[in-house]
């Protein structure tokens, strides 16, 4: 698990958001809080495993995406990106836990979980194309949140 913990941290909220479509609307708040809390604790595990005495990037993962153009799925973290990832997961957890919205709560929580995936992906991306993809993907939930809930 340790060798893929960063990818798990990135894609767990997206998987949970997809599974959120089958969660009953009465229990979606508890589901969202649970998923966001698990994600936060995963980021704390990453913090605990991080070695501050090692220079350079840690938890690097690479996989070819478009080999002909040299585009790779390349993610990793340093101390600054780790701190921002932990903050992002913490504030997502707090944000979902403190929701007072009553309209389309299920849609909002699923959108926030998808947004969390894109935020962690942006802060962990080491390839310009991967960064760009996560950045552009973050615009979709932001547009939906702003359009639907102001």
PDB file of C-alpha atoms in Angstrom:
ATOM      1  CA  UNK A   1       0.000   0.000   0.000  1.00  0.00           C
ATOM      2  CA  UNK A   2       2.803   2.425   0.826  1.00  0.00           C
ATOM      3  CA  UNK A   3       4.138   2.485  -2.722  1.00  0.00           C
ATOM      4  CA  UNK A   4       0.741   3.591  -4.073  1.00  0.00           C
ATOM      5  CA  UNK A   5      -0.514   5.663  -1.159  1.00  0.00           C
ATOM      6  CA  UNK A   6      -0.381   8.901  -3.133  1.00  0.00           C
ATOM      7  CA  UNK A   7      -2.526   7.528  -5.966  1.00  0.00           C
ATOM      8  CA  UNK A   8      -4.939   6.106  -3.402  1.00  0.00           C
ATOM      9  CA  UNK A   9      -5.101   9.544  -1.780  1.00  0.00           C
ATOM     10  CA  UNK A  10      -5.772  11.156  -5.157  1.00  0.00           C
ATOM     11  CA  UNK A  11      -8.405   8.788  -6.534  1.00  0.00           C
ATOM     12  CA  UNK A  12     -10.226   7.630  -3.370  1.00  0.00           C
ATOM     13  CA  UNK A  13     -12.562  10.680  -3.299  1.00  0.00           C
ATOM     14  CA  UNK A  14     -13.488  10.170  -6.966  1.00  0.00           C
ATOM     15  CA  UNK A  15     -14.314   6.515  -6.384  1.00  0.00           C
ATOM     16  CA  UNK A  16     -16.295   7.462  -3.283  1.00  0.00           C
ATOM     17  CA  UNK A  17     -18.109  10.179  -5.253  1.00  0.00           C
ATOM     18  CA  UNK A  18     -19.156   7.630  -7.876  1.00  0.00           C
ATOM     19  CA  UNK A  19     -20.367   5.272  -5.156  1.00  0.00           C
ATOM     20  CA  UNK A  20     -22.198   8.222  -3.622  1.00  0.00           C
ATOM     21  CA  UNK A  21     -24.771   8.028  -6.404  1.00  0.00           C
ATOM     22  CA  UNK A  22     -26.147   4.811  -4.891  1.00  0.00           C
ATOM     23  CA  UNK A  23     -26.245   6.143  -1.321  1.00  0.00           C
ATOM     24  CA  UNK A  24     -29.718   7.018  -0.064  1.00  0.00           C
ATOM     25  CA  UNK A  25     -30.325  10.759   0.172  1.00  0.00           C
ATOM     26  CA  UNK A  26     -31.077  10.548   3.904  1.00  0.00           C
ATOM     27  CA  UNK A  27     -27.637   9.125   4.717  1.00  0.00           C
ATOM     28  CA  UNK A  28     -25.542  11.073   2.217  1.00  0.00           C
ATOM     29  CA  UNK A  29     -24.315  13.597   4.814  1.00  0.00           C
ATOM     30  CA  UNK A  30     -22.929  10.837   7.010  1.00  0.00           C
ATOM     31  CA  UNK A  31     -21.429   9.178   3.940  1.00  0.00           C
ATOM     32  CA  UNK A  32     -19.726  12.404   2.844  1.00  0.00           C
ATOM     33  CA  UNK A  33     -18.343  13.096   6.309  1.00  0.00           C
ATOM     34  CA  UNK A  34     -17.062   9.514   6.554  1.00  0.00           C
ATOM     35  CA  UNK A  35     -15.339   9.642   3.172  1.00  0.00           C
ATOM     36  CA  UNK A  36     -13.794  13.056   3.862  1.00  0.00           C
ATOM     37  CA  UNK A  37     -12.583  11.880   7.279  1.00  0.00           C
ATOM     38  CA  UNK A  38     -10.999   8.759   5.777  1.00  0.00           C
ATOM     39  CA  UNK A  39      -9.282  10.945   3.179  1.00  0.00           C
ATOM     40  CA  UNK A  40      -8.010  13.271   5.899  1.00  0.00           C
ATOM     41  CA  UNK A  41      -6.618  10.353   7.893  1.00  0.00           C
ATOM     42  CA  UNK A  42      -4.966   9.005   4.736  1.00  0.00           C
ATOM     43  CA  UNK A  43      -3.257  12.373   4.325  1.00  0.00           C
ATOM     44  CA  UNK A  44      -2.149  12.208   7.970  1.00  0.00           C
ATOM     45  CA  UNK A  45      -0.735   8.742   7.280  1.00  0.00           C
ATOM     46  CA  UNK A  46       1.174  10.243   4.361  1.00  0.00           C
ATOM     47  CA  UNK A  47       2.422  12.982   6.712  1.00  0.00           C
ATOM     48  CA  UNK A  48       3.563  10.330   9.178  1.00  0.00           C
ATOM     49  CA  UNK A  49       5.399   8.331   6.485  1.00  0.00           C
ATOM     50  CA  UNK A  50       7.080  11.419   5.019  1.00  0.00           C
ATOM     51  CA  UNK A  51      10.793  11.714   5.824  1.00  0.00           C
ATOM     52  CA  UNK A  52      11.726  15.408   6.227  1.00  0.00           C
ATOM     53  CA  UNK A  53      15.437  14.559   6.213  1.00  0.00           C
ATOM     54  CA  UNK A  54      15.265  13.259   2.639  1.00  0.00           C
ATOM     55  CA  UNK A  55      15.751  15.881  -0.028  1.00  0.00           C
ATOM     56  CA  UNK A  56      13.707  15.765  -3.179  1.00  0.00           C
ATOM     57  CA  UNK A  57      10.336  14.302  -3.983  1.00  0.00           C
ATOM     58  CA  UNK A  58       8.900  11.352  -2.091  1.00  0.00           C
ATOM     59  CA  UNK A  59       6.150   8.807  -2.801  1.00  0.00           C
ATOM     60  CA  UNK A  60       6.773   9.254  -6.523  1.00  0.00           C
ATOM     61  CA  UNK A  61       4.674   7.194  -8.895  1.00  0.00           C
ATOM     62  CA  UNK A  62       5.014   7.050 -12.632  1.00  0.00           C
ATOM     63  CA  UNK A  63       3.065   5.353 -15.399  1.00  0.00           C
ATOM     64  CA  UNK A  64       3.092   6.115 -19.122  1.00  0.00           C
ATOM     65  CA  UNK A  65      -0.050   7.814 -20.399  1.00  0.00           C
ATOM     66  CA  UNK A  66       0.862   8.759 -23.965  1.00  0.00           C
ATOM     67  CA  UNK A  67       4.319   7.302 -24.516  1.00  0.00           C
ATOM     68  CA  UNK A  68       4.634   8.691 -28.044  1.00  0.00           C
ATOM     69  CA  UNK A  69       4.553  12.237 -26.676  1.00  0.00           C
ATOM     70  CA  UNK A  70       6.418  11.536 -23.439  1.00  0.00           C
ATOM     71  CA  UNK A  71       3.361  12.169 -21.295  1.00  0.00           C
ATOM     72  CA  UNK A  72       3.462  10.262 -18.019  1.00  0.00           C
ATOM     73  CA  UNK A  73       1.279  10.040 -14.955  1.00  0.00           C
ATOM     74  CA  UNK A  74       3.934  11.382 -12.599  1.00  0.00           C
ATOM     75  CA  UNK A  75       3.032  12.352  -9.050  1.00  0.00           C
ATOM     76  CA  UNK A  76       5.050  12.924  -5.910  1.00  0.00           C
ATOM     77  CA  UNK A  77       5.244  15.232  -2.932  1.00  0.00           C
ATOM     78  CA  UNK A  78       7.688  17.446  -1.120  1.00  0.00           C
ATOM     79  CA  UNK A  79       7.181  19.179   2.216  1.00  0.00           C
ATOM     80  CA  UNK A  80       5.193  22.097   0.844  1.00  0.00           C
ATOM     81  CA  UNK A  81       2.824  20.037  -1.281  1.00  0.00           C
ATOM     82  CA  UNK A  82       2.317  17.602   1.615  1.00  0.00           C
ATOM     83  CA  UNK A  83       1.286  20.469   3.896  1.00  0.00           C
ATOM     84  CA  UNK A  84      -1.143  21.837   1.293  1.00  0.00           C
ATOM     85  CA  UNK A  85      -2.618  18.364   0.694  1.00  0.00           C
ATOM     86  CA  UNK A  86      -3.213  17.868   4.430  1.00  0.00           C
ATOM     87  CA  UNK A  87      -4.834  21.322   4.627  1.00  0.00           C
ATOM     88  CA  UNK A  88      -7.040  20.581   1.611  1.00  0.00           C
ATOM     89  CA  UNK A  89      -8.272  17.300   3.027  1.00  0.00           C
ATOM     90  CA  UNK A  90      -8.835  18.892   6.436  1.00  0.00           C
ATOM     91  CA  UNK A  91     -10.864  21.797   5.066  1.00  0.00           C
ATOM     92  CA  UNK A  92     -12.873  19.496   2.806  1.00  0.00           C
ATOM     93  CA  UNK A  93     -13.748  17.387   5.848  1.00  0.00           C
ATOM     94  CA  UNK A  94     -14.721  20.503   7.829  1.00  0.00           C
ATOM     95  CA  UNK A  95     -16.665  21.907   4.881  1.00  0.00           C
ATOM     96  CA  UNK A  96     -18.725  18.769   4.378  1.00  0.00           C
ATOM     97  CA  UNK A  97     -19.317  18.384   8.120  1.00  0.00           C
ATOM     98  CA  UNK A  98     -20.579  21.959   8.434  1.00  0.00           C
ATOM     99  CA  UNK A  99     -22.922  22.000   5.433  1.00  0.00           C
ATOM    100  CA  UNK A 100     -26.165  23.793   6.136  1.00  0.00           C
ATOM    101  CA  UNK A 101     -27.478  23.489   2.591  1.00  0.00           C
ATOM    102  CA  UNK A 102     -30.812  21.691   2.245  1.00  0.00           C
ATOM    103  CA  UNK A 103     -31.216  21.749  -1.538  1.00  0.00           C
ATOM    104  CA  UNK A 104     -29.663  18.908  -3.544  1.00  0.00           C
ATOM    105  CA  UNK A 105     -27.297  17.916  -0.732  1.00  0.00           C
ATOM    106  CA  UNK A 106     -26.358  14.663  -2.440  1.00  0.00           C
ATOM    107  CA  UNK A 107     -25.209  16.507  -5.566  1.00  0.00           C
ATOM    108  CA  UNK A 108     -23.222  18.981  -3.487  1.00  0.00           C
ATOM    109  CA  UNK A 109     -21.385  16.321  -1.479  1.00  0.00           C
ATOM    110  CA  UNK A 110     -20.554  14.280  -4.585  1.00  0.00           C
ATOM    111  CA  UNK A 111     -19.270  17.433  -6.267  1.00  0.00           C
ATOM    112  CA  UNK A 112     -17.150  18.375  -3.237  1.00  0.00           C
ATOM    113  CA  UNK A 113     -15.594  14.899  -3.175  1.00  0.00           C
ATOM    114  CA  UNK A 114     -14.759  15.167  -6.868  1.00  0.00           C
ATOM    115  CA  UNK A 115     -13.280  18.615  -6.230  1.00  0.00           C
ATOM    116  CA  UNK A 116     -11.156  17.155  -3.436  1.00  0.00           C
ATOM    117  CA  UNK A 117      -9.730  14.614  -5.882  1.00  0.00           C
ATOM    118  CA  UNK A 118      -8.740  17.362  -8.286  1.00  0.00           C
ATOM    119  CA  UNK A 119      -7.156  19.488  -5.542  1.00  0.00           C
ATOM    120  CA  UNK A 120      -4.981  16.652  -4.267  1.00  0.00           C
ATOM    121  CA  UNK A 121      -4.085  15.777  -7.865  1.00  0.00           C
ATOM    122  CA  UNK A 122      -3.016  19.351  -8.618  1.00  0.00           C
ATOM    123  CA  UNK A 123      -0.785  19.521  -5.545  1.00  0.00           C
ATOM    124  CA  UNK A 124       0.826  16.132  -6.234  1.00  0.00           C
ATOM    125  CA  UNK A 125       1.305  16.433 -10.014  1.00  0.00           C
ATOM    126  CA  UNK A 126       4.882  16.492 -11.273  1.00  0.00           C
ATOM    127  CA  UNK A 127       4.127  16.346 -14.995  1.00  0.00           C
ATOM    128  CA  UNK A 128       2.827  19.496 -16.678  1.00  0.00           C
ATOM    129  CA  UNK A 129       0.117  17.631 -18.575  1.00  0.00           C
ATOM    130  CA  UNK A 130      -1.083  15.823 -15.440  1.00  0.00           C
ATOM    131  CA  UNK A 131      -1.145  19.152 -13.598  1.00  0.00           C
ATOM    132  CA  UNK A 132      -3.111  20.722 -16.446  1.00  0.00           C
ATOM    133  CA  UNK A 133      -5.625  17.860 -16.534  1.00  0.00           C
ATOM    134  CA  UNK A 134      -6.263  18.007 -12.784  1.00  0.00           C
ATOM    135  CA  UNK A 135      -6.465  21.808 -12.920  1.00  0.00           C
ATOM    136  CA  UNK A 136      -8.994  21.764 -15.747  1.00  0.00           C
ATOM    137  CA  UNK A 137     -10.972  18.991 -14.059  1.00  0.00           C
ATOM    138  CA  UNK A 138     -11.244  21.189 -10.964  1.00  0.00           C
ATOM    139  CA  UNK A 139     -13.120  23.787 -13.008  1.00  0.00           C
ATOM    140  CA  UNK A 140     -16.024  21.400 -13.628  1.00  0.00           C
ATOM    141  CA  UNK A 141     -17.100  20.984  -9.987  1.00  0.00           C
ATOM    142  CA  UNK A 142     -16.375  24.659  -9.289  1.00  0.00           C
ATOM    143  CA  UNK A 143     -18.645  25.709 -12.152  1.00  0.00           C
ATOM    144  CA  UNK A 144     -21.345  23.343 -10.904  1.00  0.00           C
ATOM    145  CA  UNK A 145     -21.063  24.541  -7.291  1.00  0.00           C
ATOM    146  CA  UNK A 146     -21.137  28.220  -8.254  1.00  0.00           C
ATOM    147  CA  UNK A 147     -23.979  27.721 -10.727  1.00  0.00           C
ATOM    148  CA  UNK A 148     -26.188  25.605  -8.489  1.00  0.00           C
ATOM    149  CA  UNK A 149     -25.519  26.996  -5.017  1.00  0.00           C
ATOM    150  CA  UNK A 150     -24.039  30.433  -5.646  1.00  0.00           C
TER     151      UNK A 150
END
